[in-house]
mmCIF file of C-alpha atoms and ligand atoms in Angstrom:
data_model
loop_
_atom_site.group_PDB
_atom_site.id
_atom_site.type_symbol
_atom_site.label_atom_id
_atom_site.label_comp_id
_atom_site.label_asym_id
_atom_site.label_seq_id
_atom_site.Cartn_x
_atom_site.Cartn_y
_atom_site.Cartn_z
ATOM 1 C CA UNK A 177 -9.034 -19.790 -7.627
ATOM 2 C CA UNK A 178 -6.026 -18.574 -5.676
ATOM 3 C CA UNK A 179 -3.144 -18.572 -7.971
ATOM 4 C CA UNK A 180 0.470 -18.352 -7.674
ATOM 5 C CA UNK A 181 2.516 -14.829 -8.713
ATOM 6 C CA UNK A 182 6.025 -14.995 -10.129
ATOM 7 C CA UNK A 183 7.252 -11.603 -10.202
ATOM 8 C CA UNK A 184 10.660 -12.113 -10.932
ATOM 9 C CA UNK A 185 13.120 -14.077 -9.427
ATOM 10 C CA UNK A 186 10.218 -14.887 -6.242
ATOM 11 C CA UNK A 187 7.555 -17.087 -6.463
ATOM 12 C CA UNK A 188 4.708 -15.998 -3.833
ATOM 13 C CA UNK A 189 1.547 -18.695 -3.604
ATOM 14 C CA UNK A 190 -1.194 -16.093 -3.522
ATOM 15 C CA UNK A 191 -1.836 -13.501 -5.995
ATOM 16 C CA UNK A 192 -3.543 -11.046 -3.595
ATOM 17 C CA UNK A 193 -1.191 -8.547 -2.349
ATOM 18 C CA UNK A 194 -1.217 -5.484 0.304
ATOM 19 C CA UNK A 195 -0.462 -1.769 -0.948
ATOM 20 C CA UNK A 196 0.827 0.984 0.298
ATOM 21 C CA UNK A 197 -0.236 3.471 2.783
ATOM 22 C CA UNK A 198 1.035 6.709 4.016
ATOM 23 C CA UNK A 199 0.570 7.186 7.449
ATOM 24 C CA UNK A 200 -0.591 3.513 7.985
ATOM 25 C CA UNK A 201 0.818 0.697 6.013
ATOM 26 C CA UNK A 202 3.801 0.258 8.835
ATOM 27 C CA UNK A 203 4.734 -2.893 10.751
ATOM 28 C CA UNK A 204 1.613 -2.846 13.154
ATOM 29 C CA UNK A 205 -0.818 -2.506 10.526
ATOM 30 C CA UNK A 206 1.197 -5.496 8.217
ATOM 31 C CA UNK A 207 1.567 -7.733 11.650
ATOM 32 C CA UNK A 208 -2.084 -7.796 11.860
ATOM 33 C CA UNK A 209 -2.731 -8.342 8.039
ATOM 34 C CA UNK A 210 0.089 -11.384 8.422
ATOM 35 C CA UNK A 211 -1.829 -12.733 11.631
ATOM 36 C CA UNK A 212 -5.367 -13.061 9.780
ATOM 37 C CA UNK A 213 -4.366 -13.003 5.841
ATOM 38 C CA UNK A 214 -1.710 -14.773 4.042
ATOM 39 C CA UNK A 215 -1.156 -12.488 1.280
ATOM 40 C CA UNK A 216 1.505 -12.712 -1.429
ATOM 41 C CA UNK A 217 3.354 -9.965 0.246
ATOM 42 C CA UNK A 218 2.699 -6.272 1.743
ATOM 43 C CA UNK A 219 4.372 -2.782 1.427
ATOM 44 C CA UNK A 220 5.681 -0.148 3.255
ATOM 45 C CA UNK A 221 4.926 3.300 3.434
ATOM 46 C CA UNK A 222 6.361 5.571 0.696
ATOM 47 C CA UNK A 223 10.320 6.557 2.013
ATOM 48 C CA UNK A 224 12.231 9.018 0.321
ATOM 49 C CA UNK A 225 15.638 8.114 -0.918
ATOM 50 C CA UNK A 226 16.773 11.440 0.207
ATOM 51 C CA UNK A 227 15.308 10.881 3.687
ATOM 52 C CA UNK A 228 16.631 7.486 3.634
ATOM 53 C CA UNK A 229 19.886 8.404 2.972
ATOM 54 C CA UNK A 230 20.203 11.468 4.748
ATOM 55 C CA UNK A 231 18.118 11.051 8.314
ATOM 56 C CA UNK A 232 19.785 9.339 11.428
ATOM 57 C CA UNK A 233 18.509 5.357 11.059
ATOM 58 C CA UNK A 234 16.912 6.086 14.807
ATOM 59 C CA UNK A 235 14.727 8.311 13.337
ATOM 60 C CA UNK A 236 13.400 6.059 10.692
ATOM 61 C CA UNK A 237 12.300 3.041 12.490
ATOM 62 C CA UNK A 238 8.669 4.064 11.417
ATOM 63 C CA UNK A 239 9.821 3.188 7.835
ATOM 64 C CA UNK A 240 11.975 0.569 8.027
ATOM 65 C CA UNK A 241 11.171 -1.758 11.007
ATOM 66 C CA UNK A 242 10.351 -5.069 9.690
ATOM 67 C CA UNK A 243 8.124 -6.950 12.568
ATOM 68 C CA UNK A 244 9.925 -11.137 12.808
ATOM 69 C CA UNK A 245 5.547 -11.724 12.232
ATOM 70 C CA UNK A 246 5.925 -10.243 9.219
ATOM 71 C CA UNK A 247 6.268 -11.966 5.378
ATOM 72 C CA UNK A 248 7.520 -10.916 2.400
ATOM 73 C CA UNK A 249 7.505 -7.300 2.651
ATOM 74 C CA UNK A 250 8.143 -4.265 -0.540
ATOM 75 C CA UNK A 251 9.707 -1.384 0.298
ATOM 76 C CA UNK A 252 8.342 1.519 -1.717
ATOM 77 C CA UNK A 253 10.325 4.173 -2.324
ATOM 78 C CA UNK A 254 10.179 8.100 -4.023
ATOM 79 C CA UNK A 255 12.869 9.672 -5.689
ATOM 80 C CA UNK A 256 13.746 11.747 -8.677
ATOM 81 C CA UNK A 257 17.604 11.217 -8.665
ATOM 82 C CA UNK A 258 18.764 7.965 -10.161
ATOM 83 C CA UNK A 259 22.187 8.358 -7.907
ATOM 84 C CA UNK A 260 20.213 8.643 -4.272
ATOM 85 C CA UNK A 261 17.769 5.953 -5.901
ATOM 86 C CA UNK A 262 20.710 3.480 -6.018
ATOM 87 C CA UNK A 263 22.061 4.105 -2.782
ATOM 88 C CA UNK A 264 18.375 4.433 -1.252
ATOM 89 C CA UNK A 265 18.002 0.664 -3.087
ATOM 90 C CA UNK A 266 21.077 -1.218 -1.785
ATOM 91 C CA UNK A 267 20.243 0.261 1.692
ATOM 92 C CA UNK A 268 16.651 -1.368 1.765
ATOM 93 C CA UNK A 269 18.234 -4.555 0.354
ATOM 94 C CA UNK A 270 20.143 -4.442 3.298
ATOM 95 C CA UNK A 271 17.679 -3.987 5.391
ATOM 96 C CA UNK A 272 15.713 -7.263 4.459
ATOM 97 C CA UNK A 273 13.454 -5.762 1.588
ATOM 98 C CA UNK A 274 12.089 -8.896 -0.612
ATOM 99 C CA UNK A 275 10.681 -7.004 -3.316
ATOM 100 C CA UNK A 276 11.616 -2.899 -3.977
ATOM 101 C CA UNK A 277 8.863 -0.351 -5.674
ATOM 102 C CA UNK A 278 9.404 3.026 -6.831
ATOM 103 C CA UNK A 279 6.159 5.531 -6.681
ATOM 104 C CA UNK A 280 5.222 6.478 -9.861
ATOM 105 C CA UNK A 281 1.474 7.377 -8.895
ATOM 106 C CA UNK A 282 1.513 9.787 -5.882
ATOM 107 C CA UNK A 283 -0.584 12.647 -6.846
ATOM 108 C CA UNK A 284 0.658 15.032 -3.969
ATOM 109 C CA UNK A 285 1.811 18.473 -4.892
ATOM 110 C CA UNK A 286 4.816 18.733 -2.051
ATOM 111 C CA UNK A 287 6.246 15.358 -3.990
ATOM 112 C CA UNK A 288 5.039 15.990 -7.961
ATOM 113 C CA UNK A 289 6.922 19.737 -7.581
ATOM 114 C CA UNK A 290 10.179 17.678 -6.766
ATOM 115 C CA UNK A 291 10.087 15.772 -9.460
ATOM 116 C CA UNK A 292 8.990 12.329 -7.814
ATOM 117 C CA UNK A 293 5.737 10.670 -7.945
ATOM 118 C CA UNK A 294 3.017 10.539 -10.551
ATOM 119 C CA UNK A 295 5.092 13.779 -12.126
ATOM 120 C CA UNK A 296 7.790 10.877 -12.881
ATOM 121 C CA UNK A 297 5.262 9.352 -15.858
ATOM 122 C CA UNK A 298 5.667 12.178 -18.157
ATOM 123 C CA UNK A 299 9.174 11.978 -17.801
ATOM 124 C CA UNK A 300 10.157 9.203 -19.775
ATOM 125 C CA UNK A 301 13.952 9.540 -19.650
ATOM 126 C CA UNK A 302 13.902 9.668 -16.013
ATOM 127 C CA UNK A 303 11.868 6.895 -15.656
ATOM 128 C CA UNK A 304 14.362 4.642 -17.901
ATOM 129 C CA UNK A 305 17.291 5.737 -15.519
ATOM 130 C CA UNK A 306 15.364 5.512 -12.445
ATOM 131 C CA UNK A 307 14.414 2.100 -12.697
ATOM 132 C CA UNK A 308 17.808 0.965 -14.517
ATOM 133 C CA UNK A 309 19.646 1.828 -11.081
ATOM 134 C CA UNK A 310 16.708 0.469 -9.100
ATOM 135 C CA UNK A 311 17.700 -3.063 -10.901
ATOM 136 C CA UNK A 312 21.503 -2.860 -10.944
ATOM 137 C CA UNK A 313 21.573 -2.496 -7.090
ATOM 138 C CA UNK A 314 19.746 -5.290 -6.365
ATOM 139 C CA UNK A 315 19.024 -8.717 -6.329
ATOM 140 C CA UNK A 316 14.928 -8.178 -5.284
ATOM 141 C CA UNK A 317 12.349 -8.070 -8.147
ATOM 142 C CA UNK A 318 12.011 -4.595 -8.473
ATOM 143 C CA UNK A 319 8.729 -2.625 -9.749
ATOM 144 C CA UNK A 320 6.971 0.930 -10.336
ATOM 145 C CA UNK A 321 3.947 1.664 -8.880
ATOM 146 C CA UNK A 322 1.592 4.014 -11.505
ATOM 147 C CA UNK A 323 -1.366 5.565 -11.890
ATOM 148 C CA UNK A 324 -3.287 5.547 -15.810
ATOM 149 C CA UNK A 325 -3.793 8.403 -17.856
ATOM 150 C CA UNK A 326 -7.199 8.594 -19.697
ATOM 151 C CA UNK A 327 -8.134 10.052 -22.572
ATOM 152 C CA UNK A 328 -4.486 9.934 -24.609
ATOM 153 C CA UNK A 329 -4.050 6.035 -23.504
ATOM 154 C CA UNK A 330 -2.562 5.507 -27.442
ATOM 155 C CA UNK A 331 0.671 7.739 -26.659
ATOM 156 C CA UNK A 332 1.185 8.470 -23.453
ATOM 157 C CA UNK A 333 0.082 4.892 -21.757
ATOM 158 C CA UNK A 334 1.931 3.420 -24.165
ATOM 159 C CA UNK A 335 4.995 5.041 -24.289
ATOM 160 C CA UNK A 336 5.104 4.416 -20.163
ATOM 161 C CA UNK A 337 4.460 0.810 -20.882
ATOM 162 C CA UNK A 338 7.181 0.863 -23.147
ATOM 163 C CA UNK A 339 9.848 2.842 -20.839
ATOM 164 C CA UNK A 340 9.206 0.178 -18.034
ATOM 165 C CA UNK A 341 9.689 -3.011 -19.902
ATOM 166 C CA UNK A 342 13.053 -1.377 -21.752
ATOM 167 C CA UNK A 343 14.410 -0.803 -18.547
ATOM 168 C CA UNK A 344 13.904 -4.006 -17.319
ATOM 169 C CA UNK A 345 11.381 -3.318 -14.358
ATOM 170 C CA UNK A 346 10.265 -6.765 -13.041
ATOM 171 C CA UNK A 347 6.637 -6.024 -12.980
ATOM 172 C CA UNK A 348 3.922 -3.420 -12.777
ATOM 173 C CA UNK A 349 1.033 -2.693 -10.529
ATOM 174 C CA UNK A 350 -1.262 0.313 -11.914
ATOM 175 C CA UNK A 351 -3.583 1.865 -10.054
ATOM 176 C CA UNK A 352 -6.683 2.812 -12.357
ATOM 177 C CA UNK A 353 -6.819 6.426 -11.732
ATOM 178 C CA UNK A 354 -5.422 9.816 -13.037
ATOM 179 C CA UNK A 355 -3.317 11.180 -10.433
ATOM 180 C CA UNK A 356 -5.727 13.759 -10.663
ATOM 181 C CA UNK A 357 -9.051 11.404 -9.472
ATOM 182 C CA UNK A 358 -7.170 11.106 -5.961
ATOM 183 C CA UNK A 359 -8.963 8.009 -4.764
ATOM 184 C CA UNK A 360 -12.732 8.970 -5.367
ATOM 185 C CA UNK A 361 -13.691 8.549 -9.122
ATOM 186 C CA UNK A 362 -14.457 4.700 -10.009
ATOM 187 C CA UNK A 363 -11.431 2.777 -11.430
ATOM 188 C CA UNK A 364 -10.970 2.106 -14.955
ATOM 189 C CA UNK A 365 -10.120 -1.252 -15.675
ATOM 190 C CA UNK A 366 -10.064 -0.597 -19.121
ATOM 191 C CA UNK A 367 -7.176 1.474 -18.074
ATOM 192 C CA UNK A 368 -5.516 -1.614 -16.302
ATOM 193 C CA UNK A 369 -6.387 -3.877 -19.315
ATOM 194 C CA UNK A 370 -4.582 -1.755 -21.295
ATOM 195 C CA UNK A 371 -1.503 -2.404 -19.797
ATOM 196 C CA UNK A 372 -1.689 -5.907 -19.472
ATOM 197 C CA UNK A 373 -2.191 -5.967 -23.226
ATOM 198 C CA UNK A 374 1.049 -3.949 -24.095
ATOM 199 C CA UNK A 375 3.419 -5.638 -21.538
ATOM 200 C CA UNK A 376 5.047 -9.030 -21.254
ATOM 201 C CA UNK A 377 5.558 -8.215 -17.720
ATOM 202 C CA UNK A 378 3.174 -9.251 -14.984
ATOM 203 C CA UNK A 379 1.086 -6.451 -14.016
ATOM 204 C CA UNK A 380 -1.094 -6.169 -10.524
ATOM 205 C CA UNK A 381 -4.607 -4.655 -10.270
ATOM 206 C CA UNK A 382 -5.211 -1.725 -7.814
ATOM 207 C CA UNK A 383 -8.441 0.001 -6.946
ATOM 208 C CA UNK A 384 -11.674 -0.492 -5.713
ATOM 209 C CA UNK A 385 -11.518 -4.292 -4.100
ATOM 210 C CA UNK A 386 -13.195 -4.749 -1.568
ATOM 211 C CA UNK A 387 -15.313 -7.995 -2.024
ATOM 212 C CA UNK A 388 -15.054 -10.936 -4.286
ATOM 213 C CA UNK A 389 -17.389 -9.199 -6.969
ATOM 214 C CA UNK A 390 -14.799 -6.440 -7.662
ATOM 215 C CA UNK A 391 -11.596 -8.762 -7.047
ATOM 216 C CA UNK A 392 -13.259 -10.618 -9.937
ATOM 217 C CA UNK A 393 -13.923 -7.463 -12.125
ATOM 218 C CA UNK A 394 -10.196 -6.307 -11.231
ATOM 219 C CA UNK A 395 -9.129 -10.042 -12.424
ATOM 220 C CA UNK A 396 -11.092 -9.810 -15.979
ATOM 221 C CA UNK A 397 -8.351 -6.977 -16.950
ATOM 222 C CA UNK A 398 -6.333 -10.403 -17.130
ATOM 223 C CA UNK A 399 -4.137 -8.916 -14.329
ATOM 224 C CA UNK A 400 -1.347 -11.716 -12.809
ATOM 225 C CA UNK A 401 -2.318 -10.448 -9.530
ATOM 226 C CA UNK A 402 -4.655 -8.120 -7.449
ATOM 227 C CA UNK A 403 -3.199 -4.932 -4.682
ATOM 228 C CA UNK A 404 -5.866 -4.234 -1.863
ATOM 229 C CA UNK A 405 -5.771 -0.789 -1.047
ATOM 230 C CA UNK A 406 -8.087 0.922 1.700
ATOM 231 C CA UNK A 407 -9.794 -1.825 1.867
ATOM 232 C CA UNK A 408 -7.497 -3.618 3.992
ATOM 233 C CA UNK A 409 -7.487 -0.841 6.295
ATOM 234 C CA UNK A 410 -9.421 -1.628 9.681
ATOM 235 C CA UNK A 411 -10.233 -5.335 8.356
ATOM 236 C CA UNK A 412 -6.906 -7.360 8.031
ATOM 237 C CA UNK A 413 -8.828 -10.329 7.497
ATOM 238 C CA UNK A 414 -9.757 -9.153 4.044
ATOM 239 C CA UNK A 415 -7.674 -10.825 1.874
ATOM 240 C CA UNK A 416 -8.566 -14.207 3.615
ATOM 241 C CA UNK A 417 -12.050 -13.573 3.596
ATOM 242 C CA UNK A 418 -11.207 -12.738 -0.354
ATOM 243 C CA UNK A 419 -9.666 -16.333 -0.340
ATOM 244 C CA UNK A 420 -12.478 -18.168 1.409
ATOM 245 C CA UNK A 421 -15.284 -16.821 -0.599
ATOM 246 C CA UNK A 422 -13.039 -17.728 -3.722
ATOM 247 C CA UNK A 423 -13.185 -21.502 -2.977
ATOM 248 C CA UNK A 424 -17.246 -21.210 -2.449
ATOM 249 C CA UNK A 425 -16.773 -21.220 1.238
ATOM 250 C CA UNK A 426 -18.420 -18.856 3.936
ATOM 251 C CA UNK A 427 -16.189 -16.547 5.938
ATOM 252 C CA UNK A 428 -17.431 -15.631 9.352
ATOM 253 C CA UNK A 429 -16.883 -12.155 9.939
ATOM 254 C CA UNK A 430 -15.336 -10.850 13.491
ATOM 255 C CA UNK A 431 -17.474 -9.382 16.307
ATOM 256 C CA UNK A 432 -17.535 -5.973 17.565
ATOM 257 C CA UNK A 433 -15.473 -6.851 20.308
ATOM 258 C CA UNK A 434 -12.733 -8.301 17.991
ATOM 259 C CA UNK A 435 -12.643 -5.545 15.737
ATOM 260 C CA UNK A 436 -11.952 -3.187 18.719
ATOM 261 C CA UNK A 437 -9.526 -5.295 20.235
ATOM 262 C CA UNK A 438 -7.869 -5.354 16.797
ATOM 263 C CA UNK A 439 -8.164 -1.450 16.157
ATOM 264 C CA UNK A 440 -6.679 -0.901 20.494
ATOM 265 C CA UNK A 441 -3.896 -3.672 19.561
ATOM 266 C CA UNK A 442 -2.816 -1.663 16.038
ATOM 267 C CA UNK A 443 -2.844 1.952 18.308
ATOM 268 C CA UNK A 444 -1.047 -0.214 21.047
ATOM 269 C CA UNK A 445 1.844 -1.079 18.927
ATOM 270 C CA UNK A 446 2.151 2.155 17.089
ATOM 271 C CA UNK A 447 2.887 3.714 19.983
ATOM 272 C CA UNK A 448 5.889 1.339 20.867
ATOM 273 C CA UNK A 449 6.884 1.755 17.487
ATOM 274 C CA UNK A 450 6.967 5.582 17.547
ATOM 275 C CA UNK A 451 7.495 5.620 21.741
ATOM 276 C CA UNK A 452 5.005 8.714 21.674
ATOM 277 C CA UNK A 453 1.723 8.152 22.891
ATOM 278 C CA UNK A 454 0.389 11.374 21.620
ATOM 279 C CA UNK A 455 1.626 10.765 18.685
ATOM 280 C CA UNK A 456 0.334 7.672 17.718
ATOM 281 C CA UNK A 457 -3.125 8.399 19.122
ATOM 282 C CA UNK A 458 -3.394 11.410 17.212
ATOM 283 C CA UNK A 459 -2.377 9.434 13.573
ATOM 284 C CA UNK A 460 -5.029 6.619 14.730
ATOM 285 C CA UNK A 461 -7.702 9.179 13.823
ATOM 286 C CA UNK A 462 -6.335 9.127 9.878
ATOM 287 C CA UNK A 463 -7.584 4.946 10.175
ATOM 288 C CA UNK A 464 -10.017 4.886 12.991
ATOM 289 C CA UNK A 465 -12.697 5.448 10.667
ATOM 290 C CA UNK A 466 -11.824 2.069 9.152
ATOM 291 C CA UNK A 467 -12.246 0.191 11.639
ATOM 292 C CA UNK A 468 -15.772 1.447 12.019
ATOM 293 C CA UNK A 469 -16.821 0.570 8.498
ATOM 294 C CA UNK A 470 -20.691 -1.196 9.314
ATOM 295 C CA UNK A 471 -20.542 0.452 12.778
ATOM 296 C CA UNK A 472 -24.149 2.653 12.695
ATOM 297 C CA UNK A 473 -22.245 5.795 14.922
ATOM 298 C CA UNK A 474 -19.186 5.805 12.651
ATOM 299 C CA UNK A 475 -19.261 9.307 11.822
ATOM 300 C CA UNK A 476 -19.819 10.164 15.403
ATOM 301 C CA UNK A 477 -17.374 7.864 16.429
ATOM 302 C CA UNK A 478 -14.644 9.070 14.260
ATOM 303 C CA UNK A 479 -15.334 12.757 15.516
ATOM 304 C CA UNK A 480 -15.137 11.193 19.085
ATOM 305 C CA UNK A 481 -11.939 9.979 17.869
ATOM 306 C CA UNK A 482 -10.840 13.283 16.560
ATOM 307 C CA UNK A 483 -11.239 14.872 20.016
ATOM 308 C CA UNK A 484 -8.831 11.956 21.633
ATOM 309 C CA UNK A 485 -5.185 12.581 22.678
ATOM 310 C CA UNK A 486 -4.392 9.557 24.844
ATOM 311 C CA UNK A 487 -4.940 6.010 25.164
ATOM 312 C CA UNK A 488 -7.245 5.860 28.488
ATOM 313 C CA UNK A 489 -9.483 8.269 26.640
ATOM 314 C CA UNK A 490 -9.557 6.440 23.250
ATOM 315 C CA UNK A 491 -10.314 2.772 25.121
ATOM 316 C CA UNK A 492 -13.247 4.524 26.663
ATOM 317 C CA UNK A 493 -14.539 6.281 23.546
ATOM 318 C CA UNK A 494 -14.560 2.312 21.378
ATOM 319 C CA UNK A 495 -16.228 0.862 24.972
ATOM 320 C CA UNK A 496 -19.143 3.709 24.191
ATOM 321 C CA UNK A 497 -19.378 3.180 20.683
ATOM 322 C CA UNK A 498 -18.407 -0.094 20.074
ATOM 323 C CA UNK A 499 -19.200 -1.859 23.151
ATOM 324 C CA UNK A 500 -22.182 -0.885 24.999
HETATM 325 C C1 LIG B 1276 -4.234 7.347 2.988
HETATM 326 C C2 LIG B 1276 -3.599 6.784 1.745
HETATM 327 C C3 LIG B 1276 -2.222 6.684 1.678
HETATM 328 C C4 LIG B 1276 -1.617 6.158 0.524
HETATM 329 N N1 LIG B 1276 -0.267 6.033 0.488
HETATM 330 C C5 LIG B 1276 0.339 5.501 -0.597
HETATM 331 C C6 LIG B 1276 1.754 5.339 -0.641
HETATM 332 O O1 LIG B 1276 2.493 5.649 0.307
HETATM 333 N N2 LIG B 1276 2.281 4.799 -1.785
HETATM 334 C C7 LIG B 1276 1.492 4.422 -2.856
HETATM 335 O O2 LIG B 1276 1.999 3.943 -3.858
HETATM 336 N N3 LIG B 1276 0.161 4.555 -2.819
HETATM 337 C C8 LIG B 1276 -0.423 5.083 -1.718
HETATM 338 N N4 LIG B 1276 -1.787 5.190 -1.681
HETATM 339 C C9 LIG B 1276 -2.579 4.635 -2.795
HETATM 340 C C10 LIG B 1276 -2.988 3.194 -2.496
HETATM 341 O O3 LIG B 1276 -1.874 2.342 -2.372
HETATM 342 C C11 LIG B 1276 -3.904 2.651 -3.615
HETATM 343 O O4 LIG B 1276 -3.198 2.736 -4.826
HETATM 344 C C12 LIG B 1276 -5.186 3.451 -3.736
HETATM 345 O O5 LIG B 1276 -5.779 3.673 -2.476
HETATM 346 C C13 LIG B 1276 -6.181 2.724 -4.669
HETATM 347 O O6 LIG B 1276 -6.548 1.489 -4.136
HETATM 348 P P1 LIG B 1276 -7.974 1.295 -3.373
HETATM 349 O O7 LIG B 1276 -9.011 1.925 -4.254
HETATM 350 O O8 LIG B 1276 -8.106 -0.188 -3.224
HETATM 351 O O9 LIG B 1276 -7.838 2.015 -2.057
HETATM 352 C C14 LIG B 1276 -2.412 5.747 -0.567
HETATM 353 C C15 LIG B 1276 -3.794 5.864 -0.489
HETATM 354 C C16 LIG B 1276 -4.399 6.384 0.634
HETATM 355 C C17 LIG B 1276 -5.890 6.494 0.685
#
C-alpha cells in the first residue's frame, strides 16, 4: 500500500523516494524520474559546503539547477566544518531546497581523509554540531544520510542513533552497508531494523530495491519509507512500476525504442546543462550501462559507449544496439 511520509514539518503522499548519485542524480536524470514516477521527493548530487561556498554560482549549475518539472527535491550536502555547514545550509534554502541531507555514508578516500563522509560516524561530537547548525539555519526537515556498521551494532550503531536524535535531525535514511562493502555485498536489513528500533525518528530504507519483492523485504525492517538507489538509474519509471505492482496491478514495461529515446533525451539535456558536448557524452558512459539493463549486447554496448565522444556517434551506436 502506498503510504504517506511525514518527515518533519512536510508531508509527501508516497513513501518511495529517489537517492543520491554522484555523477548522475542532477536535474535531467530527476526530470525524467518526475515525468514517469511520482516519488515522495529526489536528491541531488553530493555538494561540498566548501565548494558551495567558495566556487563562482556559474560554475555550479550542475549542482544546484532545479528543473520547474521537478518536485520536491533534497539537497545533499558534505562537510566537516559546522561553520561552512551553516552557511552551505541557508544558501541551499535559498536556492529552493525542500528537504537538506548531510552525507554521512560516502566511503571515498579523497572525502573520508577530510573529515566528511562515512569518516563523520565515528565522530560523534562532530556529528552533534554538524547537524545542530544544519537545523538552526533552516526551516527544511533536515536529515543524515549513513551507512551501518556490523559486527559492534550494540555501541557504535547505537551511540550514532543516539547522536542524531539529540541533535534534533528530522529523520534518517541508512543505507545497509559498511562503508567498506561499497555497493556490492547484500544489504543487511537487520542493520536497518536496528535503527528503526532505537529511534523515534522516521528512518528510510536504502539498498538493494529493485522490484516489489525487495521493496517489501526493505519495508519488514518497519522502515517509514523506502530510497531507490541504482535502481532508478536508466529506468525512471521504477518507482511507478513499484506503485502499480503494489496495488495488484500490471505495469507495462517500455519498448526498446522508448528506453533509447529516454537514455538520448537524459544525454540531450546534460549537455545543455553542462553546455559541453564532450563532456556530457563522456559522463553518459558512467549510466549508459543502465539503460541497457535486459539488453542481450549490454556489455558490448557499454564498451561501444566507452569509445564515444560525441552525440552523432552515440545516436548511431543505440540505433545498432538497440534498434536494429
Ligand atoms: C555511482 C554512485 C554514486 C553515488 N553517489 C552518492 C551520493 O552522492 N550521495 C550519497 O549519499 N550516496 C551516493 N551513492 C549511494 C546511493 O545513494 C545508495 O545509497 C547506494 O547505491 C545503495 O542503494 P542501492 O543498492 O539501491 O543502489 C552513490 C552510489 C553510486 C553507485
Amino acid at each position: 500500500m502506498i503510504k504517506p511520509l511525514i518527515l518533519g514539518n512536510k508531508t509527501f503522499p508516497t513513501h518511495l523516494v529517489q537517492g543520491p548519485l554522484a555523477g548522475i542524480s542532477c536535474a535531467p536524470f530527476r526530470r525524467l524520474i518526475w515525468r514517469y514516477s511520482q516519488p515522495a521527493y529526489t536528491c541531488t548530487e553530493m555538494l561540498s559546503s566548501k565548494t558551495l561556498i567558495h566556487k563562482p554560482l556559474a560554475a555550479q549549475q550542475r549542482f544546484i539547477k532545479k528543473d520547474p518539472a521537478e518536485g520536491p527535491l533534497c539537497f545533499q550536502l558534505s562537510a566537516n566544518n559546522p561553520e561552512e555547514l551553516a552557511e552551505a545550509t541557508r544558501r541551499v534554502t535559498d536556492y529552493g531546497a525542500d528537504l537538506i541531507d548531510l552525507n554521512c555514508g560516502c566511503p571515498v578516500k579523497k572525502i573520508r581523509s577530510k573529515g566528511a563522509g562515512s569518516s563523520l560516524l565515528t565522530k560523534p561530537t562532530e556529528l552533534y554540531r554538524l547537524i545542530l547548525a544544519m537545523k538552526q539555519n533552516t526551516h527544511c526537515p533536515v536529515s543524515i544520510k549513513i551507512r551501518v556498521e556490523g559486527g559492534s551494532r550494540d555501541t557504535f550503531n547505537a551511540e550514532v542513533a543516539r547522536v542524531i536524535q539529540e541533535a534534533g535531525a528530522d529523520f534518517v535514511v541508512v543505507h545497509g552497508r559498511h562503508w567498506t562493502e561499497h555497493y556490492e555485498t547484500p544489504c543487511h536489513h537487520d542493520e536497518i531494523q536496528f535503527f528503526v528500533e532505537q529511534l523515534k525518528i522516521p528512518v528510510i530504507g536504502n539498498g538493494d530495491i529493485s522490484c516489489l519483492a525487495s521493496f517489501n523485504k526493505m519495508l519488514a525492517t518497519g522502515c517509514a519509507g523506502v530510497m531507490i538507489g541504482r535502481a532508478g538509474v536508466g529506468q525512471p519509471w521504477l518507482i511507478n512500476k513499484l506503485m502499480t505492482e503494489m496495488q495488484g496491478e500490471v505495469f507495462s514495461p517500455p519498448s526498446w525504442e522508448e528506453i533509447n529515446e529516454v537514455f538520448l533525451e537524459h544525454v540531450q539535456e546534460l549537455i545543455e546543462l553542462l553546455g559541453n558536448e564532450k563532456f556530457a557524452v563522456l559522463q553518459a558512459r558512467t549510466f549508459a550501462k543502465y539503460y541497457a539493463r535486459g539488453l542481450p549486447a549490454r556489455l558490448d554496448f557499454s564498451a561501444a559507449v566507452n569509445q564515444v565522444e560525441d552525440m552523432v556517434t552515440l545516436r548511431k551506436v543505440c540505433r545498432d544496439y538497440w534498434l536494429s
